[in-house]
Every structure is written in C-alpha cells, then in structure tokens.
Tab-separated table of C-alpha atoms in Angstrom:
chain	number	residue	atom	x	y	z
A	1	UNK	CA	-12.710	9.162	19.851
A	2	UNK	CA	-14.794	9.137	16.681
A	3	UNK	CA	-12.949	8.833	13.374
A	4	UNK	CA	-14.464	10.202	10.149
A	5	UNK	CA	-13.222	10.869	6.626
A	6	UNK	CA	-14.861	13.276	4.207
A	7	UNK	CA	-13.493	13.893	0.710
A	8	UNK	CA	-14.690	16.509	-1.779
A	9	UNK	CA	-13.522	17.543	-5.240
A	10	UNK	CA	-11.720	20.903	-5.449
A	11	UNK	CA	-9.688	22.820	-8.024
A	12	UNK	CA	-6.303	21.352	-8.900
A	13	UNK	CA	-3.260	22.962	-7.269
A	14	UNK	CA	0.255	22.339	-8.457
A	15	UNK	CA	2.901	21.210	-5.985
A	16	UNK	CA	6.305	22.888	-5.830
A	17	UNK	CA	9.391	20.793	-6.586
A	18	UNK	CA	11.328	22.917	-4.121
A	19	UNK	CA	14.441	22.185	-2.072
A	20	UNK	CA	12.539	20.083	0.462
A	21	UNK	CA	10.925	18.056	-2.346
A	22	UNK	CA	14.287	17.444	-4.005
A	23	UNK	CA	15.848	16.392	-0.688
A	24	UNK	CA	13.063	13.899	0.054
A	25	UNK	CA	13.043	12.613	-3.536
A	26	UNK	CA	16.812	12.035	-3.474
A	27	UNK	CA	16.623	10.336	-0.067
A	28	UNK	CA	13.821	7.978	-1.113
A	29	UNK	CA	15.545	7.092	-4.388
A	30	UNK	CA	18.862	6.396	-2.615
A	31	UNK	CA	17.211	4.222	0.049
A	32	UNK	CA	15.165	2.334	-2.575
A	33	UNK	CA	18.298	1.555	-4.580
A	34	UNK	CA	20.050	0.219	-1.485
A	35	UNK	CA	17.014	-1.728	-0.240
A	36	UNK	CA	15.568	-2.739	-3.601
A	37	UNK	CA	12.814	-5.273	-4.217
A	38	UNK	CA	15.416	-7.446	-5.952
A	39	UNK	CA	17.477	-7.442	-2.759
A	40	UNK	CA	14.414	-8.375	-0.670
A	41	UNK	CA	13.626	-11.264	-3.014
A	42	UNK	CA	17.223	-12.443	-2.761
A	43	UNK	CA	17.106	-12.373	1.055
A	44	UNK	CA	13.914	-14.407	0.946
A	45	UNK	CA	14.697	-16.857	-1.870
A	46	UNK	CA	18.427	-16.685	-2.625
A	47	UNK	CA	19.373	-16.834	-6.307
A	48	UNK	CA	15.924	-17.963	-7.444
A	49	UNK	CA	15.315	-16.706	-10.994
A	50	UNK	CA	11.889	-15.068	-11.269
A	51	UNK	CA	10.314	-14.531	-14.692
A	52	UNK	CA	7.529	-12.147	-15.738
A	53	UNK	CA	5.474	-12.396	-18.950
A	54	UNK	CA	3.012	-9.659	-19.995
A	55	UNK	CA	0.343	-11.164	-22.240
A	56	UNK	CA	-1.771	-7.993	-22.339
A	57	UNK	CA	-0.829	-4.467	-21.263
A	58	UNK	CA	-4.332	-3.356	-20.269
A	59	UNK	CA	-6.991	-5.371	-18.486
A	60	UNK	CA	-9.573	-5.142	-15.705
A	61	UNK	CA	-10.510	-7.364	-12.776
A	62	UNK	CA	-13.564	-7.209	-10.500
A	63	UNK	CA	-12.696	-5.596	-7.177
A	64	UNK	CA	-14.564	-6.425	-3.977
A	65	UNK	CA	-14.547	-4.587	-0.660
A	66	UNK	CA	-14.409	-6.832	2.385
A	67	UNK	CA	-16.419	-6.336	5.573
A	68	UNK	CA	-13.247	-5.008	7.226
A	69	UNK	CA	-12.843	-2.342	4.527
A	70	UNK	CA	-10.090	-3.856	2.370
A	71	UNK	CA	-10.148	-4.098	-1.427
A	72	UNK	CA	-9.541	-7.508	-2.970
A	73	UNK	CA	-9.161	-9.068	-6.406
A	74	UNK	CA	-9.013	-12.680	-7.537
A	75	UNK	CA	-5.695	-13.877	-8.902
A	76	UNK	CA	-4.698	-17.302	-10.160
A	77	UNK	CA	-2.116	-19.224	-8.132
A	78	UNK	CA	-1.037	-22.623	-9.464
A	79	UNK	CA	-4.099	-22.655	-11.720
A	80	UNK	CA	-6.626	-21.897	-8.952
A	81	UNK	CA	-8.378	-18.623	-8.111
A	82	UNK	CA	-7.759	-16.995	-4.739
A	83	UNK	CA	-8.749	-13.633	-3.235
A	84	UNK	CA	-5.843	-11.269	-2.522
A	85	UNK	CA	-5.853	-7.847	-0.851
A	86	UNK	CA	-4.513	-4.915	-2.911
A	87	UNK	CA	-1.935	-3.622	-0.439
A	88	UNK	CA	0.382	-0.797	-1.491
A	89	UNK	CA	1.613	-0.613	2.107
A	90	UNK	CA	3.081	-4.126	2.005
A	91	UNK	CA	6.580	-4.066	0.560
A	92	UNK	CA	6.438	-7.799	-0.149
A	93	UNK	CA	3.498	-9.891	-1.373
A	94	UNK	CA	2.347	-12.730	0.854
A	95	UNK	CA	0.261	-15.893	0.862
A	96	UNK	CA	-1.590	-17.559	3.734
A	97	UNK	CA	0.189	-20.557	5.190
A	98	UNK	CA	-2.862	-22.819	4.806
A	99	UNK	CA	-3.204	-21.910	1.110
A	100	UNK	CA	0.499	-22.522	0.455
A	101	UNK	CA	0.365	-25.912	2.190
A	102	UNK	CA	-2.797	-26.875	0.304
A	103	UNK	CA	-1.026	-26.085	-2.972
A	104	UNK	CA	2.146	-27.915	-1.923
A	105	UNK	CA	4.385	-24.861	-2.425
A	106	UNK	CA	8.083	-25.221	-1.677
A	107	UNK	CA	9.534	-23.165	1.172
A	108	UNK	CA	11.922	-20.310	0.375
A	109	UNK	CA	15.576	-20.782	1.284
A	110	UNK	CA	15.821	-17.585	3.363
A	111	UNK	CA	13.742	-15.186	5.436
A	112	UNK	CA	12.893	-11.493	5.585
A	113	UNK	CA	12.575	-9.061	8.515
A	114	UNK	CA	9.418	-6.941	8.275
A	115	UNK	CA	8.044	-4.030	10.330
A	116	UNK	CA	4.409	-3.343	11.193
A	117	UNK	CA	2.437	-0.147	11.924
A	118	UNK	CA	3.516	-0.312	15.575
A	119	UNK	CA	7.175	-0.749	14.584
A	120	UNK	CA	7.282	-4.410	15.647
A	121	UNK	CA	9.910	-6.435	13.756
A	122	UNK	CA	9.372	-10.069	12.831
A	123	UNK	CA	11.391	-12.507	10.777
A	124	UNK	CA	9.243	-14.228	8.161
A	125	UNK	CA	9.816	-17.273	5.978
A	126	UNK	CA	8.162	-17.640	2.620
A	127	UNK	CA	7.044	-19.856	-0.233
A	128	UNK	CA	7.872	-20.051	-3.932
A	129	UNK	CA	4.817	-19.706	-6.172
A	130	UNK	CA	5.596	-21.593	-9.362
A	131	UNK	CA	2.969	-19.787	-11.445
A	132	UNK	CA	0.945	-16.686	-10.533
A	133	UNK	CA	-1.428	-14.813	-12.854
A	134	UNK	CA	-2.349	-11.230	-11.994
A	135	UNK	CA	-4.907	-10.763	-14.736
A	136	UNK	CA	-2.987	-10.950	-18.018
A	137	UNK	CA	0.457	-10.851	-16.381
A	138	UNK	CA	2.184	-14.101	-15.407
A	139	UNK	CA	4.924	-14.472	-12.789
A	140	UNK	CA	6.970	-17.659	-12.604
A	141	UNK	CA	8.889	-18.829	-9.517
A	142	UNK	CA	7.871	-15.806	-7.475
A	143	UNK	CA	8.704	-15.713	-3.710
A	144	UNK	CA	6.021	-14.606	-1.238
A	145	UNK	CA	6.210	-14.226	2.518
A	146	UNK	CA	4.200	-16.556	4.727
A	147	UNK	CA	1.076	-15.102	6.360
A	148	UNK	CA	0.283	-17.198	9.409
A	149	UNK	CA	-3.406	-18.032	9.596
A	150	UNK	CA	-3.646	-17.437	13.358
A	151	UNK	CA	-2.394	-13.859	12.937
A	152	UNK	CA	-5.457	-12.988	10.855
A	153	UNK	CA	-8.078	-14.491	13.159
A	154	UNK	CA	-9.944	-13.070	16.148
A	155	UNK	CA	-7.696	-13.818	19.153
A	156	UNK	CA	-8.222	-17.286	20.699
A	157	UNK	CA	-10.543	-18.331	17.848
A	158	UNK	CA	-10.294	-19.582	14.288
A	159	UNK	CA	-12.673	-16.890	13.040
A	160	UNK	CA	-10.920	-14.875	10.269
A	161	UNK	CA	-10.699	-11.091	10.619
A	162	UNK	CA	-11.045	-10.680	6.871
A	163	UNK	CA	-11.713	-12.987	3.953
A	164	UNK	CA	-8.482	-13.133	1.999
A	165	UNK	CA	-5.944	-15.707	0.844
A	166	UNK	CA	-2.972	-13.399	0.412
A	167	UNK	CA	-1.638	-9.913	-0.267
A	168	UNK	CA	-0.549	-8.303	-3.530
A	169	UNK	CA	2.122	-5.898	-2.333
A	170	UNK	CA	4.079	-2.961	-3.678
A	171	UNK	CA	6.812	-5.296	-4.978
A	172	UNK	CA	4.386	-6.212	-7.794
A	173	UNK	CA	2.232	-3.081	-7.934
A	174	UNK	CA	5.105	-0.580	-8.309
A	175	UNK	CA	5.774	-1.927	-11.821
A	176	UNK	CA	2.225	-1.146	-12.969
A	177	UNK	CA	0.086	1.840	-13.860
A	178	UNK	CA	-3.234	0.959	-12.251
A	179	UNK	CA	-6.521	2.306	-10.955
A	180	UNK	CA	-8.768	1.190	-8.114
A	181	UNK	CA	-12.298	2.232	-9.067
A	182	UNK	CA	-14.502	1.849	-5.990
A	183	UNK	CA	-17.525	3.231	-7.891
A	184	UNK	CA	-17.594	0.525	-10.583
A	185	UNK	CA	-15.797	-1.989	-8.294
A	186	UNK	CA	-13.016	-2.628	-10.794
A	187	UNK	CA	-9.217	-2.867	-10.647
A	188	UNK	CA	-7.718	-1.590	-13.928
A	189	UNK	CA	-4.173	-2.107	-15.197
A	190	UNK	CA	-3.504	0.716	-17.655
A	191	UNK	CA	-1.076	1.900	-20.288
A	192	UNK	CA	-0.487	5.580	-19.577
A	193	UNK	CA	-0.525	7.746	-22.715
A	194	UNK	CA	-0.721	11.164	-21.013
A	195	UNK	CA	2.006	13.686	-20.222
A	196	UNK	CA	1.911	15.518	-16.909
A	197	UNK	CA	3.558	18.809	-16.041
A	198	UNK	CA	3.667	17.957	-12.333
A	199	UNK	CA	4.864	15.002	-10.255
A	200	UNK	CA	3.068	14.539	-6.957
A	201	UNK	CA	4.134	10.937	-6.376
A	202	UNK	CA	7.378	9.253	-5.320
A	203	UNK	CA	7.238	5.513	-5.864
A	204	UNK	CA	10.251	4.040	-4.027
A	205	UNK	CA	9.835	0.906	-1.929
A	206	UNK	CA	6.827	2.539	-0.221
A	207	UNK	CA	4.497	4.885	-2.175
A	208	UNK	CA	4.583	8.551	-1.139
A	209	UNK	CA	2.279	11.357	-2.306
A	210	UNK	CA	2.717	15.104	-1.824
A	211	UNK	CA	-0.235	16.619	0.066
A	212	UNK	CA	-1.043	20.309	0.452
A	213	UNK	CA	-2.290	22.312	3.414
A	214	UNK	CA	-2.474	25.897	2.309
A	215	UNK	CA	0.942	26.736	0.870
A	216	UNK	CA	2.745	24.061	2.897
A	217	UNK	CA	3.606	20.653	1.463
A	218	UNK	CA	3.469	17.408	3.414
A	219	UNK	CA	4.635	13.914	2.490
A	220	UNK	CA	2.224	11.042	3.112
A	221	UNK	CA	2.483	7.353	2.351
A	222	UNK	CA	-0.498	5.612	0.724
A	223	UNK	CA	-1.470	2.256	2.210
A	224	UNK	CA	-4.418	0.686	0.380
A	225	UNK	CA	-4.176	-2.256	2.782
A	226	UNK	CA	-5.200	-0.008	5.708
A	227	UNK	CA	-8.794	1.126	6.076
A	228	UNK	CA	-7.767	4.310	7.945
A	229	UNK	CA	-4.602	6.417	7.968
A	230	UNK	CA	-2.345	7.844	10.670
A	231	UNK	CA	0.111	10.649	11.432
A	232	UNK	CA	3.727	10.564	12.498
A	233	UNK	CA	4.183	11.118	16.228
A	234	UNK	CA	6.144	14.307	15.428
A	235	UNK	CA	2.878	15.806	14.104
A	236	UNK	CA	0.957	15.247	17.320
A	237	UNK	CA	1.449	18.841	18.459
A	238	UNK	CA	1.663	22.278	16.901
A	239	UNK	CA	0.147	23.665	13.727
A	240	UNK	CA	-1.629	22.436	11.738
A	241	UNK	CA	-2.316	19.477	14.060
A	242	UNK	CA	-3.495	19.689	17.661
A	243	UNK	CA	-2.835	16.785	20.036
A	244	UNK	CA	-6.097	15.722	21.667
A	245	UNK	CA	-5.195	12.723	23.818
A	246	UNK	CA	-4.196	9.059	23.874
A	247	UNK	CA	-6.268	5.956	23.087
A	248	UNK	CA	-5.860	2.199	22.885
A	249	UNK	CA	-6.573	0.769	19.448
A	250	UNK	CA	-5.825	-2.154	17.125
A	251	UNK	CA	-4.160	-2.357	13.720
A	252	UNK	CA	-3.756	-5.137	11.187
A	253	UNK	CA	-0.837	-5.692	8.817
A	254	UNK	CA	1.554	-8.397	7.651
A	255	UNK	CA	1.947	-9.478	11.292
A	256	UNK	CA	-1.803	-9.753	11.735
A	257	UNK	CA	-3.767	-8.043	14.520
A	258	UNK	CA	-1.817	-5.760	16.875
A	259	UNK	CA	-2.923	-3.865	19.960
A	260	UNK	CA	-1.287	-0.500	20.573
A	261	UNK	CA	-1.579	2.728	22.517
A	262	UNK	CA	-1.415	5.845	20.400
A	263	UNK	CA	-1.833	9.580	20.514
A	264	UNK	CA	-4.463	11.181	18.294
A	265	UNK	CA	-5.339	14.597	16.902
A	266	UNK	CA	-8.777	16.113	16.466
A	267	UNK	CA	-8.641	16.909	12.750
A	268	UNK	CA	-6.477	17.049	9.640
A	269	UNK	CA	-7.269	18.640	6.278
A	270	UNK	CA	-5.075	17.966	3.220
A	271	UNK	CA	-5.374	18.166	-0.557
A	272	UNK	CA	-4.141	15.423	-2.899
A	273	UNK	CA	-4.540	16.093	-6.621
A	274	UNK	CA	-8.180	17.297	-6.924
A	275	UNK	CA	-9.391	15.824	-3.641
A	276	UNK	CA	-9.674	17.707	-0.353
A	277	UNK	CA	-9.424	15.191	2.485
A	278	UNK	CA	-10.881	16.088	5.881
A	279	UNK	CA	-10.073	13.591	8.648
A	280	UNK	CA	-11.298	13.710	12.232
A	281	UNK	CA	-9.866	11.682	15.104
A	282	UNK	CA	-6.533	10.657	13.532
A	283	UNK	CA	-4.182	8.260	15.361
A	284	UNK	CA	-0.377	8.198	15.257
A	285	UNK	CA	1.671	5.333	13.835
A	286	UNK	CA	4.925	4.270	12.233
A	287	UNK	CA	6.092	6.655	9.459
A	288	UNK	CA	9.827	5.858	9.258
A	289	UNK	CA	9.593	3.710	6.130
A	290	UNK	CA	12.773	5.348	4.829
A	291	UNK	CA	15.899	5.669	6.978
A	292	UNK	CA	16.638	9.340	7.631
A	293	UNK	CA	13.247	10.470	6.269
A	294	UNK	CA	10.199	10.636	8.534
A	295	UNK	CA	6.975	10.937	6.555
A	296	UNK	CA	4.266	13.243	7.904
A	297	UNK	CA	1.671	10.481	7.849
A	298	UNK	CA	0.070	7.675	5.870
A	299	UNK	CA	-3.305	7.753	4.095
A	300	UNK	CA	-5.515	4.676	4.253
A	301	UNK	CA	-7.965	3.511	1.596
A	302	UNK	CA	-10.764	5.600	3.112
A	303	UNK	CA	-9.580	8.560	1.000
A	304	UNK	CA	-10.781	6.894	-2.212
A	305	UNK	CA	-13.917	5.138	-0.945
A	306	UNK	CA	-16.669	5.994	-3.434
A	307	UNK	CA	-14.024	7.433	-5.772
A	308	UNK	CA	-11.228	6.410	-8.135
A	309	UNK	CA	-7.521	6.528	-7.403
A	310	UNK	CA	-4.963	6.076	-10.159
A	311	UNK	CA	-1.305	5.201	-9.491
A	312	UNK	CA	0.778	6.165	-12.536
A	313	UNK	CA	4.193	4.826	-11.587
A	314	UNK	CA	5.547	5.538	-15.073
A	315	UNK	CA	4.744	9.257	-14.704
A	316	UNK	CA	5.218	9.574	-10.909
A	317	UNK	CA	1.671	10.871	-10.543
A	318	UNK	CA	-1.318	9.945	-8.360
A	319	UNK	CA	-4.769	11.054	-9.541
A	320	UNK	CA	-7.612	11.119	-7.020
A	321	UNK	CA	-11.048	12.070	-8.308
C-alpha cells in the first residue's frame, strides 16, 4: 500500500449546524465536562495547585520538523531549553523520563490511564514541573506524564525514533489561539480579533473539525502529533470509502512504538475550511475518543505540510490555508 496526501485550495463552503452537529457538539461538551483536564491533573497529581501567568498574549517560536515528520518547538523547563512535540492528539503533556531525572523533578502522587491509536491502555506515572515557559506563558507546578525513553527508541536499541524531550499536549494547547506555519517554520500564539459566522471546530478534550464530502458532513479529530491520519473501522466499507485490504503497520504515540494490523481504504477526499484533502491508502485506527461518539477519522499533520493551520479555540474555528 502506498500512502499519499495532496491538498489544494478551494472555495470556502459553510458547514451546517444541523441536528447531527448539535448532537455531536452536546455529546462532546458533556463528556469533556465529566472528563475535564482539571480532573486528569487531579488523578495524576492530587490537590497540587497549578498556576499560570501570561506575560505576553502574542508571541512566536521557531518550529522545526523532525525526520519522522513531527513539529517541535523549544520550551524552557526549569530554566533549560528542551525540544517538545506539538501534539494536539495527546490529552496530557509529557516529559521524557531521562530529562525529568536529569532535572531532579519530583514524582506525581497519582497516575493516569491513557489509550493509544491501537486502543491499548496503560497506566502512567508523572512528574511535577516546577517552572515551565511556553514562550511568554509560564506554568508553575504543572504535572506531566512520564514518557519512558525505551518506548521511543528503535526496538532492542537505544537509537531514538525521533529527537524530542517531551510533548506539549491538548491540555495546554486548548487554552490558546495558535497557528502552526510550516511555510515560515513558526509557531504563533495569537489574540483573535475576528468574528466568524461559522463554527467548524469542537475543542473538547480532543480537537474535532467538521469535514465536508459533497453535501455530507463528517467529524474528524486533528492529531498534530501523528504524521498521517486514519479512519474509523466503521468507515472501511460503503460510500464514500471502499475497503481495499488489510496491512501490518506501526504507529507511535504516548506509549511509544506500536505494531498493529489494520484495514485500509484506497482513497478519501474531504474539505476542511478552504483546503481540499485527497488521501490515498488510508489505514483504520482508534476513533472512540468520546464515549458514545465514534468519530469518522483523524487527520494527521500531513494535511498542513507546506501550509498554515490556525486553531482558534476562542471562536471554535479551524482555518487551513
């Protein structure tokens, strides 16, 4: 199977906030209230009091693409710069075990159960970062899950799969309006001053965008920490997707490298904002991020390679140009 992604600019088409949209919106909001980021932090670190200080509302950081296709920025942890992956698909931010031990970080009092692309559940401990600077925003006493070094190495070696020291997850990113500009190689934190007549984005505890195929609307997650996307298994047959076979592949997430067997479809074509996305050779994967709501798929960061994607959480809008 050969996988490709082609994206071209097309005329904007408005989504419909119809009954299905309202049902999915209500379901995601209800789940996100019940399984909030505050609750996750409490499970991981008990009654630890985290503090956030915004020194500047707008700023930019250089953004680098790794050999494995992930986008990273440098953030300051305990006064030292480290490279972290921008990962909207990670509900909780994480730090490599070796980095945490080098910095002498205290262990969290609890643990957190996390799922991967294959649906595998693992209990993870964490560390308390005393001071973290994401550009001009400071976080004090912030809990992060532990990323075991061996999980992010080529099996049976100490050779890293990707050069990174941690993950900036959706727990931090959902509070920001930000843009990943892969043309200028910059990560921007913005102050949105525009009004929008449409909402194509549902933030929740996992980001969801409304995609169009003709007159039909689909609901896709956006995982910037994945180089390619996937479809829900329910979409492996019937229009508009045609099941083409089964392959063995590998995925990487908070649990590190995973081998899995998955079905795939020949091609998918969707529109998000002003971008028409044409994917060939698309695998299946976990899409049950919300109990009772099965997403149609998840887009990886390939959809904005050579482009700019803007997440406006304050306006519930994603712009892709």
